[in-house]
Every structure is written in structure tokens, then in C-alpha cells.
């Protein structure tokens, strides 16, 4: 199951009704529109939406880890992590079919290149918790190179692999992550 926490580590605000299959690319999105936050799995709403006019603010963050209640680490590949503040983007049915782009209001976009960079051009600093985290050619999308022999991680990247034993990306504190009461998409 997928869980969404907000403003409290004690209880998840949304728990998906759908489960995520192992060894299968799955698109997960959290979308706030007005005062309603909805969890989407492969473009379909899952779980009971969370209604609140609460302010969502974060100074720093983690990708691949949940530091709140013990040690929860993601095990597997992650691609196209994007944060949009000010726009609620409901994903298409089935999820996206091409790499995510820096649309209007994109504040952060990573896990899709040959290096750990913020493709939203906000220069958000990303550091790897361990030296085993590196871009790989594994991607949920068809390679953009003209042939497999032209495809290399140094040029294209595609995803980041987390082994589940302490790997995560640390996003250094940045005002970019102060959502306030705006619509947002993660």
C-alpha cells in the first residue's frame, strides 16, 4: 500500500486501497486541489481523499526514505520525481507515457538524468546518503536514443536505484518546498 503523511508522523492522512505490484513501474501522485488532497496510483484515485485547509510547509525533504517513525527505506528504482506548487495536475489514466517535464510552477524535478540534478532549474541541492546511489538506464519510458547502442547513462540516465538499506536522496532546505495553502502536485 501507499501512504501519504502530512503535518504529523503519527497517522497517515491517506492510505491507498490499491496495492503496488512488485517489479512493475507504478506512477504515484499526490494532488491537492483546493482543500482536497488525493492519492493517485497509475492515474486512478486510491484511498479516501484528505480534506483540510491546512498549510503544508517543508524546508527539506527526502526521496527514498521516511525518517519519521523508524527507518523506512525504498527498495527499487525511482524515476521522474517532480514537485509542482501552485498547480493541481491530475495524472492521465494509466499514468504518464513519457518523461515528466518542468511545466509551469514546477519547483523540483529529478531522478531522470545522468546526474543528480534539479531539472526544474531552481538549483535545489540534492545529496546522496550513500555512494551506491547513481543514475541508471532503467526507465519506465522508451529510450530517447535512436538505438540501444547510442543509449548510455552518461548521456541519458533514466532512474535512481535504492537498495532499501539506508539509501536516500537528501534535499537541502529550500523555500521552494513551502506549499502554503496552494494547490500542488507531487
XYZ file of N, CA, C and O in Angstrom, residues 25-97:
292
model
N 6.685 -0.881 -13.008
C 6.686 0.572 -12.868
C 5.294 1.032 -12.465
O 4.297 0.622 -13.060
N 5.224 1.872 -11.450
C 3.956 2.380 -10.943
C 4.058 3.891 -10.803
O 5.004 4.393 -10.187
N 3.093 4.616 -11.356
C 3.082 6.066 -11.219
C 2.254 6.432 -9.986
O 1.100 6.021 -9.858
N 2.868 7.182 -9.080
C 2.195 7.610 -7.853
C 2.198 9.134 -7.825
O 3.242 9.763 -8.045
N 1.032 9.725 -7.577
C 0.925 11.181 -7.496
C 0.056 11.558 -6.307
O -0.928 10.890 -6.007
N 0.439 12.634 -5.638
C -0.373 13.235 -4.583
C -0.739 14.614 -5.099
O 0.146 15.412 -5.439
N -2.037 14.890 -5.182
C -2.518 16.135 -5.782
C -3.454 16.852 -4.812
O -4.428 16.269 -4.348
N -3.131 18.109 -4.541
C -4.025 18.930 -3.729
C -4.693 19.945 -4.646
O -4.025 20.705 -5.343
N -6.015 19.932 -4.638
C -6.807 20.898 -5.387
C -7.789 21.532 -4.415
O -8.651 20.835 -3.855
N -7.640 22.833 -4.173
C -8.457 23.487 -3.148
C -8.063 22.941 -1.794
O -6.902 22.973 -1.417
N -9.007 22.381 -1.065
C -8.704 21.823 0.258
C -8.704 20.293 0.246
O -8.636 19.665 1.292
N -8.766 19.687 -0.952
C -8.812 18.226 -1.041
C -7.519 17.678 -1.617
O -7.080 18.086 -2.695
N -6.907 16.731 -0.885
C -5.688 16.068 -1.336
C -6.042 14.636 -1.707
O -6.677 13.917 -0.935
N -5.642 14.227 -2.920
C -5.987 12.907 -3.448
C -4.720 12.160 -3.827
O -3.789 12.745 -4.386
N -4.698 10.873 -3.536
C -3.605 9.989 -3.914
C -4.013 9.249 -5.185
O -5.117 8.702 -5.261
N -3.145 9.249 -6.199
C -3.401 8.550 -7.456
C -2.343 7.480 -7.678
O -1.153 7.715 -7.462
N -2.792 6.304 -8.089
C -1.892 5.231 -8.486
C -2.228 4.892 -9.936
O -3.363 4.520 -10.239
N -1.249 5.083 -10.808
C -1.429 4.873 -12.249
C -2.659 5.618 -12.779
O -3.427 5.110 -13.583
N -2.843 6.843 -12.306
C -3.905 7.702 -12.805
C -5.276 7.486 -12.202
O -6.235 8.139 -12.585
N -5.394 6.564 -11.233
C -6.680 6.290 -10.604
C -6.625 6.663 -9.126
O -5.683 6.290 -8.419
N -7.641 7.395 -8.659
C -7.717 7.772 -7.252
C -7.750 6.507 -6.393
O -8.464 5.555 -6.700
N -6.967 6.512 -5.319
C -6.905 5.340 -4.446
C -6.905 5.797 -2.995
O -6.121 6.659 -2.605
N -7.791 5.246 -2.201
C -7.917 5.655 -0.807
C -8.895 6.808 -0.680
O -9.387 7.349 -1.676
N -9.168 7.192 0.531
C -10.106 8.283 0.797
C -9.360 9.607 0.735
O -8.386 9.802 1.475
N -9.779 10.538 -0.146
C -9.116 11.838 -0.201
C -9.136 12.519 1.165
O -10.047 12.319 1.963
N -8.135 13.320 1.409
C -7.961 14.033 2.673
C -8.398 15.476 2.467
O -7.917 16.157 1.571
N -9.343 15.931 3.269
C -9.826 17.306 3.156
C -9.346 18.126 4.336
O -9.596 17.775 5.494
N -8.644 19.209 4.033
C -8.150 20.106 5.070
C -7.670 21.389 4.410
O -7.123 21.365 3.312
N -7.843 22.488 5.093
C -7.314 23.756 4.600
C -5.955 24.040 5.232
O -5.470 25.169 5.208
N -5.324 23.016 5.781
C -4.040 23.164 6.471
C -2.966 23.695 5.529
O -3.006 23.492 4.316
N -1.995 24.352 6.122
C -0.831 24.836 5.390
C 0.205 23.726 5.357
O 0.530 23.133 6.383
N 0.728 23.415 4.171
C 1.778 22.421 4.020
C 3.092 23.148 3.798
O 3.260 23.842 2.803
N 4.008 23.007 4.719
C 5.321 23.635 4.581
C 6.395 22.617 4.913
O 6.273 21.849 5.856
N 7.427 22.648 4.131
C 8.574 21.781 4.373
C 9.818 22.542 3.972
O 9.832 23.222 2.952
N 10.851 22.430 4.753
C 12.094 23.114 4.424
C 13.039 22.217 3.662
O 13.718 22.635 2.754
N 13.076 20.961 4.028
C 13.958 19.995 3.390
C 13.156 18.719 3.190
O 12.030 18.604 3.653
N 13.707 17.768 2.513
C 12.962 16.543 2.290
C 13.860 15.383 1.924
O 15.079 15.532 1.800
N 13.230 14.251 1.760
C 13.946 13.033 1.408
C 13.230 12.356 0.252
O 12.007 12.383 0.171
N 13.990 11.736 -0.598
C 13.448 10.871 -1.641
C 14.008 9.491 -1.367
O 15.219 9.305 -1.274
N 13.126 8.529 -1.194
C 13.560 7.163 -0.941
C 13.650 6.786 0.518
O 14.072 5.689 0.854
N 13.250 7.688 1.427
C 13.307 7.379 2.855
C 12.196 8.118 3.581
O 11.743 9.170 3.151
N 11.771 7.548 4.695
C 10.805 8.193 5.580
C 11.410 8.194 6.974
O 11.446 7.161 7.645
N 11.923 9.317 7.423
C 12.632 9.363 8.700
C 11.748 9.509 9.927
O 12.244 9.533 11.033
N 10.435 9.588 9.761
C 9.543 9.893 10.872
C 9.423 8.838 11.939
O 9.630 9.099 13.108
N 9.043 7.636 11.603
C 8.797 6.585 12.591
C 9.710 5.395 12.329
O 9.310 4.403 11.760
N 10.944 5.509 12.708
C 11.871 4.417 12.463
C 12.552 4.587 11.122
O 12.607 5.657 10.554
N 13.056 3.514 10.596
C 13.828 3.553 9.353
C 13.054 2.887 8.229
O 13.033 1.667 8.114
N 12.419 3.684 7.412
C 11.697 3.182 6.248
C 12.435 3.635 5.001
O 12.587 4.840 4.764
N 12.925 2.677 4.231
C 13.684 2.989 3.027
C 13.068 2.290 1.823
O 12.663 1.133 1.904
N 13.027 3.018 0.716
C 12.508 2.464 -0.538
C 13.516 1.468 -1.096
O 14.717 1.695 -1.061
N 13.026 0.370 -1.622
C 13.876 -0.604 -2.285
C 13.387 -0.739 -3.721
O 12.263 -1.169 -3.956
N 14.193 -0.310 -4.663
C 13.826 -0.396 -6.067
C 14.247 0.843 -6.829
O 15.037 1.654 -6.360
N 13.700 0.974 -8.018
C 14.031 2.095 -8.894
C 13.010 3.215 -8.733
O 11.847 2.958 -8.470
N 13.468 4.455 -8.922
C 12.573 5.605 -8.894
C 12.963 6.522 -10.046
O 14.136 6.792 -10.262
N 11.957 6.979 -10.757
C 12.191 7.834 -11.913
C 11.203 8.996 -11.897
O 10.064 8.853 -11.468
N 11.658 10.147 -12.372
C 10.792 11.306 -12.577
C 10.072 11.777 -11.318
O 8.851 11.773 -11.244
N 10.831 12.194 -10.319
C 10.261 12.765 -9.097
C 10.069 14.263 -9.340
O 11.031 14.998 -9.561
N 8.813 14.698 -9.320
C 8.507 16.110 -9.628
C 7.598 16.703 -8.567
O 6.673 16.063 -8.091
N 7.856 17.981 -8.234
C 7.024 18.727 -7.303
C 6.569 20.000 -8.025
O 7.387 20.751 -8.542
N 5.254 20.196 -8.082
C 4.672 21.379 -8.710
C 3.867 22.105 -7.638
O 2.972 21.521 -7.041
N 4.185 23.366 -7.380
C 3.493 24.141 -6.350
C 2.700 25.256 -7.013
O 3.264 26.140 -7.641
N 1.380 25.190 -6.890
C 0.513 26.201 -7.468
C -0.387 25.633 -8.554
O -1.247 26.331 -9.065
N -0.184 24.377 -8.900
C -0.987 23.728 -9.935
C -1.323 22.308 -9.510
O -0.434 21.558 -9.121
N -2.587 21.939 -9.595
C -3.018 20.570 -9.316
C -3.072 19.831 -10.654
O -3.881 20.164 -11.514
N -2.187 18.867 -10.834
C -2.134 18.116 -12.086
C -2.664 16.709 -11.836
O -2.001 15.889 -11.196
N -3.861 16.436 -12.318
C -4.424 15.088 -12.196
C -3.777 14.239 -13.285
O -3.823 14.593 -14.464
N -3.135 13.124 -12.899
C -2.442 12.314 -13.901
C -3.412 11.633 -14.858
O -4.557 11.357 -14.504
N -2.939 11.349 -16.079
C -3.795 10.660 -17.041
C -4.044 9.213 -16.618
O -3.240 8.629 -15.893
N -5.132 8.643 -17.061
C -5.432 7.241 -16.776
C -4.262 6.375 -17.222
O -3.766 6.522 -18.329
N -3.808 5.514 -16.350
C -2.663 4.664 -16.648
C -1.333 5.298 -16.300
O -0.320 4.636 -16.268
N -1.314 6.604 -16.041
C -0.071 7.310 -15.728
C 0.570 7.881 -16.976
O 0.124 7.625 -18.093
N 1.629 8.682 -16.813
C 2.278 9.315 -17.956
C 2.967 8.281 -18.859
O 3.359 7.212 -18.405
N 3.112 8.634 -20.124
C 3.752 7.735 -21.095
C 5.079 8.267 -21.597
O 5.710 7.640 -22.442
